[in-house]
């Protein structure tokens, strides 16, 4: 008999039932659905380059499809030649020297983050998560049994946490610091000195770091920055690096990322992956191999366009009364404060929160934007500027008119 408390009546598990839908994908899906209905929606929601994957990478994938070697299972942890290419690329781009046994090839950076936390955390272990945070981090930590502890940094500190704030959040249960620079959602870039100071605090307190380097090549204005385990070599045995091809080579749909870390962590994460998903699709791995073996021409060209769009969007947003948009140093997001627009009446309705504001904007101006609530910091909006120059101007002009 099924009673209210029987195992059968508890339909979705508590662990998975607690996961929220990705707010960024939700906004993007809504914008795409409205577009499909013929509405002239401009979407600032998506976190992906608007450029196609470079031809030489696509050609390598086409060739890989025809090669029967790629029609079979391959080692769960990744093709050996791709692991070697990741080792070489990492030494070339960030200066971190590792061995292939320290690399696990994953289905994108997302799976890398999930598997890394699963390999590092025991129930109750705390992870310090600087906020505004990318929406996936707290979910991945909780799924792995960990407890995310948020540390909020606002626009007055360029959305970057200080060592004092980290220290105030540290407890006996703290195991890992989550670190990301350039950041999604704020685009903030930590300077080399700031990274060294944070690294010294991590080392002094016997913690681990998971550092997400997916936007490493999108740093503007020649800012002086670097990779945390390179700037803080003493942390090498307690650092896990996450990276991937998605943002650098306009390859979000190919789903290739990786974990780099100490061998025991990587081995454990590889065991997990061997039961969860086995090897990443071989055609995608071959495409990633071609990407990494090539040069950085494609990302350099994208960077020029992103930099131009960054300047346009920052200056246009700052022309709106009630909006304050700092100039981000990296990635392809701006994160303006819209606190000056809240609590006012628009068309007979008072908009109290950034979530209500973004719904109002979608409704009235047909512009899709993700509210700060998705990133643990209400009162802000995140706009991706990885869309065409004309769309950016048109979209922000609509906002300027809406709030004139
Ligand atoms: C900060 C950050 N890390 C990791 C990822 C994961 O990228 P992917 O899973 O597409 O490789 C993203 C994607 O938006 C991101 O913004």
Short mmCIF file of C-alpha atoms and ligand atoms in Angstrom, two decimals:
data_model
loop_
_atom_site.label_atom_id
_atom_site.label_comp_id
_atom_site.label_asym_id
_atom_site.label_seq_id
_atom_site.Cartn_x
_atom_site.Cartn_y
_atom_site.Cartn_z
CA UNK A 1 0.00 0.00 0.00
CA UNK A 2 1.28 3.50 -0.87
CA UNK A 3 1.10 5.86 2.11
CA UNK A 4 2.06 9.52 2.24
CA UNK A 5 5.39 8.59 3.76
CA UNK A 6 6.19 5.44 1.80
CA UNK A 7 9.35 5.47 -0.32
CA UNK A 8 7.15 5.42 -3.43
CA UNK A 9 5.25 8.55 -2.40
CA UNK A 10 8.47 10.54 -2.15
CA UNK A 11 8.69 10.98 -5.87
CA UNK A 12 11.75 13.10 -6.67
CA UNK A 13 14.74 12.66 -4.37
CA UNK A 14 15.45 15.54 -2.01
CA UNK A 15 18.98 15.86 -3.35
CA UNK A 16 17.95 16.33 -6.98
CA UNK A 17 14.62 17.97 -6.17
CA UNK A 18 16.54 20.81 -4.53
CA UNK A 19 18.32 21.74 -7.79
CA UNK A 20 16.95 24.89 -9.38
CA UNK A 21 16.60 25.22 -13.14
CA UNK A 22 19.55 27.11 -14.62
CA UNK A 23 18.27 30.71 -14.62
CA UNK A 24 20.54 31.73 -17.46
CA UNK A 25 19.40 28.89 -19.72
CA UNK A 26 15.79 29.68 -18.74
CA UNK A 27 16.04 33.31 -19.85
CA UNK A 28 17.79 32.24 -23.04
CA UNK A 29 15.10 29.63 -23.77
CA UNK A 30 12.32 32.16 -23.18
CA UNK A 31 13.99 34.67 -25.49
CA UNK A 32 14.45 32.02 -28.21
CA UNK A 33 10.81 30.89 -27.86
CA UNK A 34 9.55 34.48 -28.23
CA UNK A 35 11.82 34.94 -31.25
CA UNK A 36 10.42 31.77 -32.79
CA UNK A 37 6.95 33.35 -32.45
CA UNK A 38 8.24 36.18 -34.60
CA UNK A 39 8.81 38.75 -31.81
CA UNK A 40 11.89 40.94 -32.30
CA UNK A 41 13.55 39.88 -29.06
CA UNK A 42 17.17 40.84 -28.42
CA UNK A 43 18.82 38.35 -26.07
CA UNK A 44 21.58 39.43 -23.69
CA UNK A 45 21.15 36.19 -21.75
CA UNK A 46 23.37 33.63 -23.45
CA UNK A 47 26.89 32.99 -22.24
CA UNK A 48 28.31 31.96 -25.59
CA UNK A 49 30.29 33.55 -28.41
CA UNK A 50 28.13 34.46 -31.41
CA UNK A 51 30.88 33.33 -33.82
CA UNK A 52 30.92 29.95 -35.57
CA UNK A 53 33.59 27.42 -34.60
CA UNK A 54 36.68 28.07 -36.82
CA UNK A 55 36.76 26.01 -40.02
CA UNK A 56 39.96 24.07 -39.31
CA UNK A 57 38.33 22.67 -36.18
CA UNK A 58 35.13 21.72 -38.00
CA UNK A 59 37.19 20.04 -40.75
CA UNK A 60 39.02 17.94 -38.17
CA UNK A 61 35.67 16.80 -36.80
CA UNK A 62 34.37 15.89 -40.26
CA UNK A 63 37.47 13.78 -40.83
CA UNK A 64 37.09 12.20 -37.40
CA UNK A 65 33.55 11.10 -38.23
CA UNK A 66 34.88 9.02 -41.12
CA UNK A 67 37.58 7.32 -39.06
CA UNK A 68 36.27 4.05 -37.54
CA UNK A 69 38.67 4.44 -34.59
CA UNK A 70 36.34 7.15 -33.36
CA UNK A 71 33.27 4.94 -33.58
CA UNK A 72 34.33 2.96 -30.50
CA UNK A 73 34.72 3.50 -26.77
CA UNK A 74 38.00 5.15 -25.86
CA UNK A 75 39.62 5.61 -22.41
CA UNK A 76 37.12 7.20 -19.98
CA UNK A 77 39.60 9.91 -18.95
CA UNK A 78 40.18 11.19 -22.48
CA UNK A 79 42.15 10.42 -25.65
CA UNK A 80 45.84 10.23 -24.72
CA UNK A 81 46.79 12.65 -27.53
CA UNK A 82 44.20 15.18 -26.30
CA UNK A 83 45.53 14.92 -22.74
CA UNK A 84 49.02 15.59 -24.07
CA UNK A 85 47.72 18.58 -26.03
CA UNK A 86 46.06 19.94 -22.87
CA UNK A 87 49.37 19.58 -21.02
CA UNK A 88 51.17 21.48 -23.81
CA UNK A 89 48.47 24.15 -24.10
CA UNK A 90 48.47 24.73 -20.35
CA UNK A 91 52.25 25.22 -20.28
CA UNK A 92 52.00 27.56 -23.30
CA UNK A 93 49.09 29.69 -22.10
CA UNK A 94 49.32 29.86 -18.32
CA UNK A 95 52.77 28.48 -17.59
CA UNK A 96 51.48 25.65 -15.41
CA UNK A 97 53.48 22.47 -15.94
CA UNK A 98 51.60 19.19 -15.41
CA UNK A 99 51.60 15.56 -16.60
CA UNK A 100 48.91 13.75 -18.61
CA UNK A 101 48.00 11.74 -15.48
CA UNK A 102 46.85 15.03 -13.95
CA UNK A 103 44.28 15.62 -16.70
CA UNK A 104 40.69 14.41 -17.09
CA UNK A 105 38.75 15.29 -20.26
CA UNK A 106 35.10 16.04 -19.46
CA UNK A 107 31.82 16.94 -21.14
CA UNK A 108 32.46 20.64 -20.86
CA UNK A 109 33.58 22.79 -17.97
CA UNK A 110 30.29 22.07 -16.22
CA UNK A 111 30.99 18.37 -15.83
CA UNK A 112 34.55 19.22 -14.82
CA UNK A 113 33.25 21.37 -11.96
CA UNK A 114 30.73 18.79 -10.84
CA UNK A 115 33.23 15.93 -10.89
CA UNK A 116 35.96 17.95 -9.20
CA UNK A 117 33.67 18.87 -6.30
CA UNK A 118 32.39 15.29 -6.10
CA UNK A 119 35.98 14.08 -5.84
CA UNK A 120 36.95 16.66 -3.18
CA UNK A 121 33.99 17.05 -0.84
CA UNK A 122 32.57 15.00 2.01
CA UNK A 123 29.13 15.78 3.45
CA UNK A 124 29.22 19.05 5.36
CA UNK A 125 32.48 20.32 3.87
CA UNK A 126 32.18 24.03 3.22
CA UNK A 127 33.18 25.76 0.01
CA UNK A 128 33.61 29.53 0.01
CA UNK A 129 31.89 30.92 -3.07
CA UNK A 130 32.49 34.57 -3.95
CA UNK A 131 29.21 36.20 -5.02
CA UNK A 132 27.97 37.29 -7.50
CA UNK A 133 28.62 33.69 -8.56
CA UNK A 134 27.97 31.70 -11.71
CA UNK A 135 24.72 29.91 -11.02
CA UNK A 136 26.09 26.36 -11.46
CA UNK A 137 28.66 26.49 -8.63
CA UNK A 138 26.35 26.25 -5.57
CA UNK A 139 24.29 23.50 -7.23
CA UNK A 140 27.39 21.44 -8.06
CA UNK A 141 28.70 21.88 -4.51
CA UNK A 142 25.39 20.82 -2.94
CA UNK A 143 25.00 17.84 -5.25
CA UNK A 144 28.41 16.70 -4.05
CA UNK A 145 27.23 16.97 -0.42
CA UNK A 146 29.09 20.22 0.27
CA UNK A 147 27.83 23.48 1.71
CA UNK A 148 28.34 26.67 -0.30
CA UNK A 149 29.23 29.68 1.86
CA UNK A 150 28.69 32.92 -0.02
CA UNK A 151 30.91 35.97 0.31
CA UNK A 152 29.37 38.99 -1.40
CA UNK A 153 31.46 41.60 -3.20
CA UNK A 154 29.62 44.58 -4.68
CA UNK A 155 30.42 47.20 -7.30
CA UNK A 156 32.33 49.39 -4.81
CA UNK A 157 35.01 46.68 -4.74
CA UNK A 158 34.76 45.81 -8.44
CA UNK A 159 32.92 42.61 -7.41
CA UNK A 160 36.18 41.11 -6.06
CA UNK A 161 36.39 39.59 -2.58
CA UNK A 162 39.11 40.65 -0.14
CA UNK A 163 41.20 38.38 2.05
CA UNK A 164 39.47 39.93 5.10
CA UNK A 165 36.08 38.88 3.77
CA UNK A 166 37.34 35.36 3.05
CA UNK A 167 38.79 35.10 6.55
CA UNK A 168 35.47 36.20 8.08
CA UNK A 169 33.70 33.39 6.18
CA UNK A 170 36.20 30.65 7.11
CA UNK A 171 35.17 28.00 9.66
CA UNK A 172 36.61 24.66 10.80
CA UNK A 173 34.54 23.02 8.06
CA UNK A 174 35.97 25.14 5.23
CA UNK A 175 37.76 22.91 2.74
CA UNK A 176 37.78 24.69 -0.63
CA UNK A 177 37.83 28.21 -2.05
CA UNK A 178 36.07 28.55 -5.39
CA UNK A 179 37.96 31.09 -7.51
CA UNK A 180 37.13 32.42 -10.97
CA UNK A 181 38.89 35.19 -12.89
CA UNK A 182 37.79 36.56 -15.33
CA UNK A 183 34.44 36.07 -13.70
CA UNK A 184 31.05 35.10 -14.92
CA UNK A 185 28.75 37.03 -14.18
CA UNK A 186 30.74 40.21 -13.46
CA UNK A 187 33.66 40.10 -15.91
CA UNK A 188 35.98 41.12 -13.06
CA UNK A 189 39.65 40.20 -13.29
CA UNK A 190 41.83 39.82 -10.19
CA UNK A 191 45.29 41.36 -10.47
CA UNK A 192 48.39 39.20 -9.99
CA UNK A 193 48.95 40.78 -6.56
CA UNK A 194 45.37 40.15 -5.48
CA UNK A 195 45.70 36.50 -6.58
CA UNK A 196 48.97 36.11 -4.67
CA UNK A 197 47.36 37.52 -1.52
CA UNK A 198 44.40 35.15 -1.80
CA UNK A 199 46.73 32.22 -2.51
CA UNK A 200 48.81 33.03 0.57
CA UNK A 201 45.63 33.03 2.68
CA UNK A 202 44.60 29.64 1.21
CA UNK A 203 48.02 28.17 1.97
CA UNK A 204 48.14 29.64 5.49
CA UNK A 205 44.80 28.00 6.27
CA UNK A 206 45.46 24.58 4.69
CA UNK A 207 42.64 24.90 2.18
CA UNK A 208 42.10 23.73 -1.39
CA UNK A 209 41.25 25.87 -4.40
CA UNK A 210 39.13 25.12 -7.41
CA UNK A 211 40.07 27.75 -10.00
CA UNK A 212 37.94 28.16 -13.11
CA UNK A 213 40.04 29.46 -16.00
CA UNK A 214 37.50 29.13 -18.80
CA UNK A 215 37.76 32.86 -19.72
CA UNK A 216 41.59 32.99 -19.49
CA UNK A 217 42.01 34.42 -23.01
CA UNK A 218 39.40 37.14 -22.66
CA UNK A 219 41.31 39.76 -20.65
CA UNK A 220 41.28 43.36 -21.92
CA UNK A 221 43.39 46.48 -21.45
CA UNK A 222 46.56 44.37 -20.93
CA UNK A 223 45.61 43.83 -17.30
CA UNK A 224 48.32 42.13 -15.32
CA UNK A 225 46.90 38.85 -14.07
CA UNK A 226 47.71 35.13 -14.18
CA UNK A 227 46.87 31.59 -13.22
CA UNK A 228 46.56 31.00 -9.47
CA UNK A 229 48.75 27.86 -9.22
CA UNK A 230 51.44 29.60 -11.29
CA UNK A 231 51.43 32.74 -9.17
CA UNK A 232 51.23 30.59 -6.01
CA UNK A 233 53.31 27.48 -6.82
CA UNK A 234 53.20 26.36 -3.18
CA UNK A 235 49.50 25.57 -3.78
CA UNK A 236 50.09 23.20 -6.71
CA UNK A 237 49.26 20.05 -4.73
CA UNK A 238 46.00 21.56 -3.46
CA UNK A 239 44.68 23.24 -6.59
CA UNK A 240 42.23 21.96 -9.16
CA UNK A 241 42.00 23.87 -12.44
CA UNK A 242 38.90 23.77 -14.63
CA UNK A 243 39.05 24.84 -18.26
CA UNK A 244 37.64 24.00 -21.69
CA UNK A 245 37.36 24.93 -25.35
CA UNK A 246 33.85 26.45 -25.20
CA UNK A 247 34.60 30.14 -24.84
CA UNK A 248 38.07 30.35 -26.43
CA UNK A 249 37.19 28.62 -29.71
CA UNK A 250 33.45 29.33 -29.92
CA UNK A 251 32.78 25.63 -29.18
CA UNK A 252 30.00 25.70 -26.58
CA UNK A 253 27.99 23.01 -28.36
CA UNK A 254 30.86 20.53 -28.70
CA UNK A 255 31.04 19.89 -24.96
CA UNK A 256 34.73 19.50 -24.19
CA UNK A 257 36.33 20.68 -20.96
CA UNK A 258 38.87 19.32 -18.51
CA UNK A 259 40.06 19.04 -14.95
CA UNK A 260 43.73 19.46 -14.05
CA UNK A 261 44.75 18.55 -10.52
CA UNK A 262 46.79 16.32 -8.25
CA UNK A 263 46.81 12.71 -9.48
CA UNK A 264 44.70 11.28 -6.64
CA UNK A 265 41.89 13.77 -7.23
CA UNK A 266 42.02 13.28 -10.99
CA UNK A 267 42.02 9.48 -10.63
CA UNK A 268 38.97 9.63 -8.35
CA UNK A 269 37.13 11.97 -10.71
CA UNK A 270 38.02 9.72 -13.64
CA UNK A 271 36.58 6.70 -11.82
CA UNK A 272 33.37 8.66 -11.27
CA UNK A 273 33.20 9.63 -14.94
CA UNK A 274 33.86 6.02 -16.02
CA UNK A 275 30.53 5.07 -14.44
CA UNK A 276 28.62 8.24 -15.30
CA UNK A 277 29.37 9.10 -18.93
CA UNK A 278 32.53 7.19 -20.04
CA UNK A 279 34.58 8.99 -22.68
CA UNK A 280 33.57 12.35 -24.15
CA UNK A 281 32.32 11.87 -27.75
CA UNK A 282 35.42 11.10 -29.80
CA UNK A 283 34.51 13.46 -32.63
CA UNK A 284 34.33 16.32 -30.14
CA UNK A 285 37.63 15.27 -28.59
CA UNK A 286 39.27 15.27 -32.05
CA UNK A 287 37.83 18.73 -32.72
CA UNK A 288 39.21 19.94 -29.37
CA UNK A 289 42.59 18.43 -30.28
CA UNK A 290 42.65 20.43 -33.53
CA UNK A 291 41.67 23.56 -31.60
CA UNK A 292 44.45 23.18 -29.03
CA UNK A 293 47.09 22.25 -31.59
CA UNK A 294 46.26 25.40 -33.57
CA UNK A 295 47.18 28.91 -32.57
CA UNK A 296 45.13 31.59 -30.82
CA UNK A 297 44.27 33.61 -33.95
CA UNK A 298 40.55 32.90 -33.68
CA UNK A 299 40.24 34.00 -30.05
CA UNK A 300 42.39 37.06 -30.72
CA UNK A 301 39.98 38.12 -33.47
CA UNK A 302 36.94 37.49 -31.23
CA UNK A 303 38.60 39.47 -28.48
CA UNK A 304 38.89 42.55 -30.68
CA UNK A 305 35.13 42.41 -31.36
CA UNK A 306 34.27 41.73 -27.70
CA UNK A 307 36.44 44.62 -26.54
CA UNK A 308 34.69 47.01 -28.92
CA UNK A 309 31.26 45.80 -27.79
CA UNK A 310 32.29 46.05 -24.14
CA UNK A 311 33.05 49.75 -24.53
CA UNK A 312 29.79 50.39 -26.38
CA UNK A 313 27.59 48.59 -23.87
CA UNK A 314 29.25 50.11 -20.79
CA UNK A 315 28.95 53.66 -22.06
CA UNK A 316 25.36 53.22 -23.29
CA UNK A 317 24.23 51.61 -20.02
CA UNK A 318 25.82 54.40 -17.98
CA UNK A 319 23.72 56.93 -19.91
CA UNK A 320 20.61 55.53 -18.19
CA UNK A 321 19.69 57.34 -14.98
CA UNK A 322 19.61 54.81 -12.15
CA UNK A 323 22.08 52.41 -13.77
CA UNK A 324 25.73 52.15 -12.76
CA UNK A 325 27.91 49.87 -14.89
CA UNK A 326 31.58 49.37 -13.96
CA UNK A 327 33.91 48.54 -16.86
CA UNK A 328 34.76 44.85 -16.62
CA UNK A 329 38.28 43.69 -17.41
CA UNK A 330 37.43 40.30 -18.90
CA UNK A 331 35.01 37.65 -20.23
CA UNK A 332 31.97 38.95 -22.18
CA UNK A 333 29.58 40.12 -19.49
CA UNK A 334 28.70 43.42 -17.86
CA UNK A 335 27.05 43.50 -14.46
CA UNK A 336 25.38 46.85 -13.87
CA UNK A 337 23.77 47.86 -10.61
CA UNK A 338 20.12 48.80 -11.23
CA UNK A 339 19.35 49.68 -7.64
CA UNK A 340 18.60 53.24 -8.78
CA UNK A 341 15.74 51.96 -10.96
CA UNK A 342 14.03 49.91 -8.26
CA UNK A 343 11.12 50.90 -6.02
CA UNK A 344 9.71 53.23 -8.67
CA UNK A 345 6.44 53.06 -10.55
CA UNK A 346 6.44 52.11 -14.21
CA UNK A 347 3.15 51.91 -16.11
CA UNK A 348 1.25 51.75 -12.83
CA UNK A 349 3.37 48.96 -11.31
CA UNK A 350 6.12 49.28 -8.74
CA UNK A 351 9.17 47.21 -9.59
CA UNK A 352 10.77 46.22 -6.31
CA UNK A 353 13.39 43.70 -7.43
CA UNK A 354 15.81 43.13 -10.30
CA UNK A 355 13.87 39.93 -11.12
CA UNK A 356 10.68 41.98 -11.61
CA UNK A 357 12.66 44.56 -13.56
CA UNK A 358 14.03 41.98 -16.00
CA UNK A 359 10.53 40.58 -16.58
CA UNK A 360 9.23 44.08 -17.20
CA UNK A 361 12.06 44.73 -19.66
CA UNK A 362 11.33 41.52 -21.57
CA UNK A 363 7.65 42.34 -21.66
CA UNK A 364 7.86 45.98 -22.67
CA UNK A 365 11.10 46.27 -24.61
CA UNK A 366 11.52 42.66 -25.79
CA UNK A 367 15.03 42.56 -24.39
CA UNK A 368 16.12 39.42 -22.50
CA UNK A 369 18.44 39.95 -19.51
CA UNK A 370 19.29 37.71 -16.53
CA UNK A 371 18.55 39.29 -13.13
CA UNK A 372 21.13 39.33 -10.32
CA UNK A 373 18.93 36.98 -8.27
CA UNK A 374 20.33 34.16 -10.44
CA UNK A 375 23.83 34.98 -9.24
CA UNK A 376 23.17 35.49 -5.54
CA UNK A 377 23.08 39.29 -5.73
CA UNK A 378 19.71 40.99 -6.26
CA UNK A 379 19.78 44.59 -7.47
CA UNK A 380 21.87 43.88 -10.58
CA UNK A 381 21.47 42.59 -14.12
CA UNK A 382 23.86 40.48 -16.16
CA UNK A 383 24.15 41.25 -19.85
CA UNK A 384 26.27 39.18 -22.17
CA UNK A 385 27.75 41.25 -24.98
CA UNK A 386 28.52 38.22 -27.13
CA UNK A 387 26.02 39.36 -29.73
CA UNK A 388 26.25 41.53 -32.84
CA UNK A 389 27.21 45.22 -32.52
CA UNK A 390 23.92 46.37 -34.08
CA UNK A 391 21.87 44.20 -31.73
CA UNK A 392 23.72 45.63 -28.75
CA UNK A 393 23.01 49.21 -29.83
CA UNK A 394 19.37 48.41 -30.62
CA UNK A 395 18.83 46.52 -27.34
CA UNK A 396 20.36 49.18 -25.09
CA UNK A 397 18.61 51.95 -27.01
CA UNK A 398 15.33 50.23 -26.16
CA UNK A 399 16.32 50.27 -22.47
CA UNK A 400 17.30 53.94 -22.68
CA UNK A 401 13.85 54.75 -24.10
CA UNK A 402 12.06 52.54 -21.56
CA UNK A 403 13.67 54.33 -18.61
CA UNK A 404 13.89 57.84 -20.14
C1 LIG B 1 32.58 30.53 -15.35
C2 LIG B 1 32.20 29.38 -16.21
N1 LIG B 1 32.78 28.19 -15.99
C3 LIG B 1 32.47 27.11 -16.72
C4 LIG B 1 31.52 27.19 -17.73
C5 LIG B 1 31.20 25.90 -18.44
O1 LIG B 1 31.34 25.92 -19.77
P1 LIG B 1 31.09 24.60 -20.61
O2 LIG B 1 30.40 23.60 -19.75
O3 LIG B 1 30.25 25.05 -21.76
O4 LIG B 1 32.45 24.13 -21.04
C6 LIG B 1 30.88 28.40 -17.99
C7 LIG B 1 29.82 28.49 -19.00
O5 LIG B 1 29.03 29.40 -19.06
C8 LIG B 1 31.24 29.53 -17.22
O6 LIG B 1 30.68 30.72 -17.43
#
